[in-house]
Structures are given as structure tokens and as C-alpha cells.
Amino acid sequence: MVVGTQQDARSLVREITAPWKGKQGGVIPVLQETQKQIGYLSREAMEAISEELSVPLAELYGVATFYAQFHLKPRGRHIIRVCRGTACHVRGSAKIMERIMSMLGIEENGTTEDLRFTLEPVACLGCCGLAPVVMIDEDTHGRLTDDPAKLQAFLDNYS
Amino acid sequence: MALYRAHVLICHGTGCASGGSPKVLETFREELQKKNLDKEVLVIATGCHGMCEFGPIVVVYPEGTFYSQVKPEDVAEIVEEHLYKGRIVNRLLYKEPISAQKVCHYKEIPFYGKQHRIVLSNCGYINPDNIDEYISRDGYQALGKCITEMSPAAVIEEMKKSGLRGRGGGGFPTGLKWSFCAASPGNKKYVICNADEGDPGAFMDRSILEGDPHAVLEGMMIGAYAMGADEGYIYCRAEYPLAIKRLQTAIHQATEYGLLGENVLGTDFSFDLHIKEGAGAFVCGEETALMASIEGQRGMPRPRPPFPAVKGLWGKPTNINNVETWANVPRIMLQGAECFAAMGTEKSKGTKVFALTGKVKNTGLVEVPMGITIREIVYEIGGGIIGDKKFKAVQIGGPSGGCLVEEHLDLPVDYESLTAAGAIMGSGGLVVLDESNCMVDTAKFFLEFTQRESCGKCVPCREGTKKMLDILTRITEGNGKPEDLDTLQYLGEQIKATSLCALGGTAPNPVLTTLKYFRHEYEAHINEKRCPAGACQSLLRYTIDPAKCIGCTKCARNCPVNCISGKVKEPHLIDQEKCIKCGACMANCPVGAISKG
Ligand SMILES: Cc1cc2nc3c(=O)[nH]c(=O)nc-3n(C[C@H](O)[C@H](O)[C@H](O)COP(=O)(O)O)c2cc1C
Ligand code: SF4
Ligand code: SF4
Ligand code: FES
Ligand code: FES
């Protein structure tokens, strides 16, 4: 779901923050839910959260930039996560990362210009038996090689 | 309950699920219906068996027939042959890598032979989404016994007697930790389950949460009762969506059964449990950072004391334990401390779950009694090194750990012996390395991880690890200097001594132990510009042996940068300046004339 206007962001945030009013520990769950809904943490959304939860904006940004999970810029429609956990590293995940970077012409944590893909490294995805592993959105692909033709075939499934 | 003549257990752990097991389950349901067997055969989704590499796994009971790598298109055959005609489908049986024999039954598989599955006993056996299955395997009996027959002090005494130590890495005696929190004054206390599982390449906690979530819940409830807490949190990595889903279901069902909430089982004990999703920072696995994160702040560690037992979450006395630690609790309380303490060594009791990965034939999740030797894990459970290459080292304890070498193979796995040898028990990551793994590169890999994850609060950890990483990078690129090794040693010791939390305090370990056992490998990189394992790309050289080359031109045609010259039927030559070390020539040479090193 993409929320376009400032007004939408504000009403969405109001909805998300409602159950946390007057309670402790709401900041991270609210940021998580907002990002889930809009895809990233826009300036408007952050300002709205700051007001609704009465948390200074600077503190909010401090939290958002600390955790790898939060994004302050728009991201691609599809998120490619290349595992670089130990098992995947030992079985050649670095080569796969490099190959995908050159195929998409982006760096680690980069997003393609057409907003189709964002490429991110992650630590262990918890299915090391299938190493090396790449996750695209919610789909896990295991036992990969850096064969460009096969990788391209995977990527073609996501438009 | 209806009676079924056979049960088909289909693994729905993360490994198998991404290999397509939900589709396999669906196909089983369809095929059974077609044959009108759906009233006789029950299909159940289970947690991980630890053999994810051979997934999707399907086990058929009552026989316990173990099928591996089952695809949807194999299902019709299993239904027709096995469930209808009673004939085992040989082709889908698991092939034992050592003997190359097909193995029919679960219990005959050598991978399980040396294991002692206690914490994992329900994983792969019950449906984690159904509380009744947990209860039918004695679930929640320990809780009942504790809150109706035992005083909180008696529960703590029993935990102390069991000798259980924290499985999250530190190895602190659990009963003792509980007694601190119990003794803290205050009428509001918290218990927390640390499910942040940070070690990259380890998934013990994930499998327990996915395969047997109620065991963790029950352990936490017993702990809460013993310490006088009435509220709990499970802090789980957001990268574990399935584990979070299973926990939510478990909490929901336990609440419906009156096991969670007000007046549990009609007693005075009340307990509420919440799940918190982590937000992707390794340092949040550290207990004080974790609590800061639950409170909604940046997850930075703070100095201890005060310890969480005195001043924890929102300033209240709090007890944090790891997933595996909690999951051990119900078993201890049910079977008694003596029974638990009978396993293991003098100071390390019970079992430990390891994620065995790397260059062994059987990788996966293994649960072994404390005191087992590294040799037994690598050669008997792991089935030895892939391709019968030479064993080089095991890296144990992940980014905080160290490596053990050939001379340590007969070392017993317990907290003290591992620490004495320069490694640690850690949380359970165990990576086996062979002769083709470069130790400098391995050390660099772990340091890259900790450097990235340093929260930046203290200078030695933030700047020191960066400096060490720069040096290691230089060495692997062939630009190392002889004095680098002393600098690494010095920086490592300084960072260990002066960092605030154990992230910095242990980050240099992978470097320091490899320096100790593999100094010659570092020296080869620096002095001879050579990577003995042939792993460091920049130091690789592909060369053509003129005596073997038949001049077929295949290498030259496959080289992407055209840096191989030579006439047909004459020996070829690689221009080292231009070579990008892609290895295409070597892969294509029909006579093996090209070597790297
Ligand atoms: C950087 C860092 C990361 C940690 N990550 C984890 C973790 O992922 N899981 C865990 O259980 N303990 C982790 N710990 C250890 C915890 O601080 C704490 O000791 C542990 O949760 C206590 O539980 P236990 O006594 O049951 O082992 C980490 C410690 C540090 C310093
Ligand atoms: S040692 Fe590192 S991770 Fe730990 S508090 Fe200091 S900077 Fe942060
Ligand atoms: S390794 Fe690659 S670039 Fe180098 S000579 Fe062989 S084919 Fe050419
Ligand atoms: S290391 Fe990649 S899935 Fe575990
Ligand atoms: S996920 Fe199926 S065996 Fe591990």
C-alpha cells in the first residue's frame, strides 16, 4: 500500500499510534507498523508520530537510524536479501552478491532507479542447510550459484 | 478423538518450508482424499528435524520411515505405494553419506545416533500449532507441579541442583541468576526470553521456537512463578516471521486454556506474556541493550551493575534467559534435577544444541550431551569432511568465538575446556573448515560482522575493530606488512580489555585465536603474497602447466578478458597483469593443465 498525500500519512499514523497513547514502549512497534504500511519512514510520517506520541523528532530519528530495519528513503517494490551469514559465506555468498550488484547496476543497500529492486545483505536467515540463500520478498531461494542466467531467471519473476 | 492408522509428519521448519513443504502437504491431502484414505491417515505439519539440507522431510509413522527431499510430484507415489499398498518407496529414502546406504528408519540414521535430543525431543514430532499435542507429551505438567505443589524457593533450589547454565553464550548458572531476581525487593518484576539469536549462521533458537513454542512458554511461566514476576516479554528477531507466528498462536492457545493470564490453573499465580519484534541490530542481543530496545530507545548497552536482577526493564527487577535455557526448564522440573545433572561433565550439565555447518557431509541442527568430543561431532554426527578433504579447524561461538584445531579434536565440549583452548561454548554456532578455507579470510569475515554491528558507544570497539579490519583487508589483498601481526595482537588485547559490553569484549577473539594457531598462514599472505588455501582472490594466480597443456584453445576461448595467448596445439600462457581470476579457464581445461595457488 502506498500512501500518497500528507493527509493520508497523518491519519494513518493516528490510527497506528492510538493503542499506544499513554503507554510505554510504543516507539519501535509504531515505527515498524508505519513502515509496513507506507514502505518507508517519510518525513511527514515521522513528524506525525513525533506529535502523536509526544516524542521529540530528534529522538525519533535517533531510534530510526540506529536499527538496520528502518528506512528513511523509498525502497524498491521488491527487496532482495542476500544472506551473508557464516554458512552462506563459506559456500560463496559474496560472489552471488557481486553478481547481482553488477546485474542490477547498484551497490549494497541500493535501489534501482525504476524502484523495482532494493538489494540488501542480511545475517543468517535461519535456513543454513540451503546455503547460499537469497530471499526475494517472502520467498526463500536456496542452493544458489552465481550463474547469471539462473539468477536472471529468478529476478524475472518479480516485475 | 478419531483414530488413525498412520501419521504423515511433514516438516514445516524454515528450511523445508522454503524448499516447498507446504505444497507437499497440500498434495498429500489431495491424494489421500482421492484414495479415500483421509479418514485413516492424518497429515501433520511439524517443526524442524535438524536435517534441513535434505529437506523437505516427510516421516511416516507408525514405522518411522524417513523420506528426504520429497517433492509434490513424489507424493502420489508415497500415497499409492506406502500408505495404500504398504510398500516403502525406496527411491525417496535418505541416503547415508558415509556408507552410501539407504536408511529406512528415523532411529537408524547415524546423524541421530550420537545425539541426545531432549530440548529438541518435540521438534519434528508434534504440530507446534496445536497445544493438545504438546500437552499429550506431558506439556504443562511441570508448570502444574510447580505452582500447586512447590514453593518458589523450592523451584529455585531444584534449578540450582540441576546445574543448568545459560545457553545464550555466557554460561551463567541459571538457578543462581533466578535467586538474585527473586531476592530483589519490589512487587513488579519481569522475565524476558532472549530470542534475538545474533550469531550469523546459527538457528538453534529459531528451530525451538518454531518446533516447540510451548516449551519456551512453560519455562518462562515456571521462572516467573519462582521469581515472583507477573509479566514477560519474548524479544524475537524480525527476520524470524514464522517463529513469531507460532509464538502468537501458542500464546493465544495457552490463554484460552487458562494457562496464561489471571489465576493460572486456579492458583494465585498470574502471568501475561508479550512478543516484541527486534529491529535488526545484533547488539540488542546483549541484555541491557535488549531492555533499552523494548523500552523504545536505541539499543545500546549500559554499564553493569546495576544488573537486570536489581534494575532491569523500566527500572524493575528483571530476569533474562535465552530460548534454549527456558526450554530446558520444564524438562528439569518434570524429571528432576538429578536426572538432568546425570548428563554432561562435572561443571557442564545437560545437553547443548549446535548448528553444525561448513564443510561436513551432514550439516544441520544437533543436540549433544555436554562432554562429547569435537571428533564425535565432526566425524560421527557430521559424517566427516566433504570430498574427504583434510580437516583444518572448527570455528565455535561465531563472532565472539575462536577456532579449535586438529590437536583439540578429542577435547570434551564443556564450558571450561573450550574456554581454556581459546574458544567459547557460545550460543551454538559450529562451523567446520577444511584445507580450502583461509583462516585469515575467516577471521576477517567475523570481524567485518562485529565491526558493522558495533553500536558505536565506546571508542575501542568502534574505532579499534575498524583498524583491525583495515589491516586484515590489506593482508588478504597482498599488501600486508610484517609488523601488522604485532599490531593486530596489541589492538585485539586492548579492545578486549576496554570495551563496555561483550560485543567489543569478544570481537577480537576470531583474530586472536587464528593468529595463535595459524600464524604461518598470516605470514604466507604477508611475506610470500600467497594464500595457502587458495581462497583470497587478490592473491590467486592461475597458471598453465606447459607440460600438460595440449593447446586445445578452450581456455582462451572461455576467458572473458582475452588474456590467454598461444597457438593451436602449442602450450598457452596467461597474462597475469590482465587476468581477473575468474577461474573460467581452469573450469574448461579438458586435461587439468591449469592450477591455482
Ligand atoms: C553483543 C551480544 C549479543 C548477544 N546476543 C545474544 C542472543 O542473540 N541471544 C541470547 O540468548 N543471548 C545473547 N547475548 C547474551 C545476553 O546478554 C545474555 O547473557 C543472555 O541472554 C542471558 O541468558 P542465559 O543466561 O540464558 O544465557 C548477547 C550478548 C552480547 C554481548
Ligand atoms: S563494546 Fe561495542 S557494542 Fe558494546 S557498548 Fe561498546 S561500542 Fe557498543
Ligand atoms: S582466470 Fe579467468 S581471466 Fe584469468 S586467465 Fe583464466 S579465464 Fe582468463
Ligand atoms: S548463514 Fe545463510 S541462512 Fe544461515
Ligand atoms: S526445516 Fe525441515 S529439517 Fe529443518
Coordinates of C-alpha atoms in Angstrom, one line a residue, chain A residues 52-118:
Chain A
E52 CA 1.1 11.8 18.4
L53 CA 3.5 10.1 20.8
S54 CA 5.0 13.3 22.2
V55 CA 8.5 12.1 21.5
P56 CA 11.0 14.7 20.2
L57 CA 11.6 14.4 16.4
A58 CA 15.4 14.2 17.0
E59 CA 14.9 11.3 19.4
L60 CA 12.7 9.5 16.9
Y61 CA 15.3 9.8 14.2
G62 CA 17.9 8.6 16.6
V63 CA 16.0 5.4 17.1
A64 CA 15.1 5.0 13.4
T65 CA 18.7 5.4 12.2
F66 CA 20.1 3.0 14.9
Y67 CA 18.2 0.0 13.7
A68 CA 19.0 -1.6 10.4
Q69 CA 15.4 -2.4 9.8
F70 CA 14.2 1.2 9.4
H71 CA 14.4 3.1 6.1
L72 CA 14.2 6.8 5.6
K73 CA 14.1 6.7 1.8
P74 CA 11.7 5.0 -0.5
R75 CA 12.6 1.4 -1.3
G76 CA 12.1 -0.9 -4.3
R77 CA 8.9 -2.8 -4.9
H78 CA 10.9 -6.0 -4.3
I79 CA 13.5 -6.5 -1.6
I80 CA 16.4 -8.8 -2.4
R81 CA 18.1 -10.1 0.7
V82 CA 21.4 -11.9 0.2
C83 CA 22.4 -13.9 3.2
R84 CA 25.9 -13.3 4.4
G85 CA 25.8 -15.5 7.5
T86 CA 28.6 -17.9 8.2
A87 CA 27.2 -20.9 6.3
C88 CA 26.3 -18.9 3.3
H89 CA 29.7 -17.1 3.3
V90 CA 31.6 -20.4 3.5
R91 CA 29.6 -21.5 0.4
G92 CA 30.2 -18.5 -1.7
S93 CA 27.5 -15.9 -1.0
A94 CA 29.9 -13.0 -1.6
K95 CA 30.1 -14.0 -5.3
I96 CA 26.3 -14.0 -5.6
M97 CA 26.1 -10.6 -4.1
E98 CA 28.7 -9.2 -6.5
R99 CA 26.9 -10.9 -9.4
I100 CA 23.5 -9.4 -8.5
M101 CA 25.1 -6.0 -7.9
S102 CA 26.6 -6.0 -11.4
M103 CA 23.4 -7.3 -13.0
L104 CA 21.3 -4.5 -11.4
G105 CA 24.0 -1.9 -11.5
I106 CA 23.5 -1.0 -7.8
E107 CA 25.6 -1.3 -4.7
E108 CA 24.7 -3.0 -1.4
N109 CA 21.7 -1.3 0.1
G110 CA 21.0 0.4 -3.2
T111 CA 17.7 0.7 -5.0
T112 CA 17.3 0.5 -8.8
E113 CA 16.3 3.8 -10.5
D114 CA 12.9 2.3 -11.6
L115 CA 12.3 1.4 -7.9
R116 CA 12.0 -2.2 -8.9
F117 CA 14.6 -3.7 -6.6
T118 CA 16.4 -2.9 -3.4

